[in-house]
Every structure is written in structure tokens, then in C-alpha cells.
Amino acid sequence: MVQYKVLQKFRNKETKEVYEVGQEIELTVKRANEAIENLKEWEGDFLERIDTKNQEDVQEDDA
């Protein structure tokens, strides 16, 4: 599972859950790609992948 940041409010077609702007959600890459494809009908980006590996590296460097 991968973390994504919600850029525009939308409803998950499968779970019917509504995601708000700024919310961080966890999806499989396959499901995220399906959602992105389904949302192409509307203008703009809806999801941004969060690179958690780099965040962990930064946290370790700060320690």
C-alpha cells in the first residue's frame, strides 16, 4: 500500500468514502491508478503520491 495526498475532494467509486483536500489516504498502486483514470473526466489532479521512504530517511538524519 502507498500513501497519497488528496488534492481535490472526490468520492471513492468502490467504497463510497468521500476524501477531503489535504487528507492522506492509503491505496494500492493499482487502485490509485484506477481512481486517477476514472477522475480524468474532471479537470486537475486528484491524488499525489507521498514518498514515505524519503521522509523516513530525513527523520533518521535528524536524529
Tab-separated table of C-alpha atoms in Angstrom:
chain	number	residue	atom	x	y	z
A	1	MET	CA	0.000	0.000	0.000
A	2	VAL	CA	1.141	3.507	-0.798
A	3	GLN	CA	0.293	6.846	0.814
A	4	TYR	CA	-1.409	9.518	-1.332
A	5	LYS	CA	-2.371	13.110	-0.583
A	6	VAL	CA	-5.821	14.207	-1.788
A	7	LEU	CA	-5.578	17.325	-3.972
A	8	GLN	CA	-9.291	17.670	-4.803
A	9	LYS	CA	-12.335	16.343	-2.985
A	10	PHE	CA	-13.771	13.175	-4.519
A	11	ARG	CA	-15.769	10.060	-3.669
A	12	ASN	CA	-14.222	6.613	-3.957
A	13	LYS	CA	-16.304	4.737	-6.527
A	14	GLU	CA	-15.765	1.374	-4.794
A	15	THR	CA	-16.057	2.258	-1.094
A	16	LYS	CA	-18.309	5.359	-1.468
A	17	GLU	CA	-15.992	7.135	1.005
A	18	VAL	CA	-15.521	10.880	0.442
A	19	TYR	CA	-11.929	12.113	0.570
A	20	GLU	CA	-11.259	15.723	1.553
A	21	VAL	CA	-8.488	18.023	0.288
A	22	GLY	CA	-5.274	17.524	2.273
A	23	GLN	CA	-6.307	14.119	3.590
A	24	GLU	CA	-3.685	11.369	3.393
A	25	ILE	CA	-5.023	8.011	2.258
A	26	GLU	CA	-3.521	4.590	1.659
A	27	LEU	CA	-4.253	2.785	-1.611
A	28	THR	CA	-2.666	0.093	-3.698
A	29	VAL	CA	-0.911	1.446	-6.774
A	30	LYS	CA	-3.409	-0.442	-8.930
A	31	ARG	CA	-6.409	1.127	-7.170
A	32	ALA	CA	-4.853	4.603	-7.246
A	33	ASN	CA	-4.259	4.275	-10.997
A	34	GLU	CA	-7.891	3.171	-11.470
A	35	ALA	CA	-9.117	6.183	-9.476
A	36	ILE	CA	-6.890	8.567	-11.437
A	37	GLU	CA	-8.206	7.112	-14.709
A	38	ASN	CA	-11.840	7.431	-13.551
A	39	LEU	CA	-11.276	11.036	-12.453
A	40	LYS	CA	-9.753	12.161	-15.783
A	41	GLU	CA	-13.263	13.269	-16.773
A	42	TRP	CA	-12.814	16.211	-14.391
A	43	GLU	CA	-10.127	18.878	-14.600
A	44	GLY	CA	-6.988	18.749	-12.466
A	45	ASP	CA	-5.135	16.206	-10.388
A	46	PHE	CA	-6.835	14.416	-7.504
A	47	LEU	CA	-4.042	12.355	-5.954
A	48	GLU	CA	-0.365	12.951	-5.267
A	49	ARG	CA	1.852	10.065	-4.219
A	50	ILE	CA	3.714	10.637	-0.953
A	51	ASP	CA	7.233	9.261	-0.993
A	52	THR	CA	7.400	7.873	2.556
A	53	LYS	CA	10.838	6.334	2.011
A	54	ASN	CA	12.427	9.785	1.660
A	55	GLN	CA	10.557	11.027	4.738
A	56	GLU	CA	11.936	8.130	6.790
A	57	ASP	CA	15.462	8.910	5.576
A	58	VAL	CA	15.070	12.570	6.589
A	59	GLN	CA	13.791	11.586	10.047
A	60	GLU	CA	16.791	9.306	10.571
A	61	ASP	CA	19.175	12.090	9.511
A	62	ASP	CA	17.589	14.483	12.033
A	63	ALA	CA	18.026	12.029	14.931
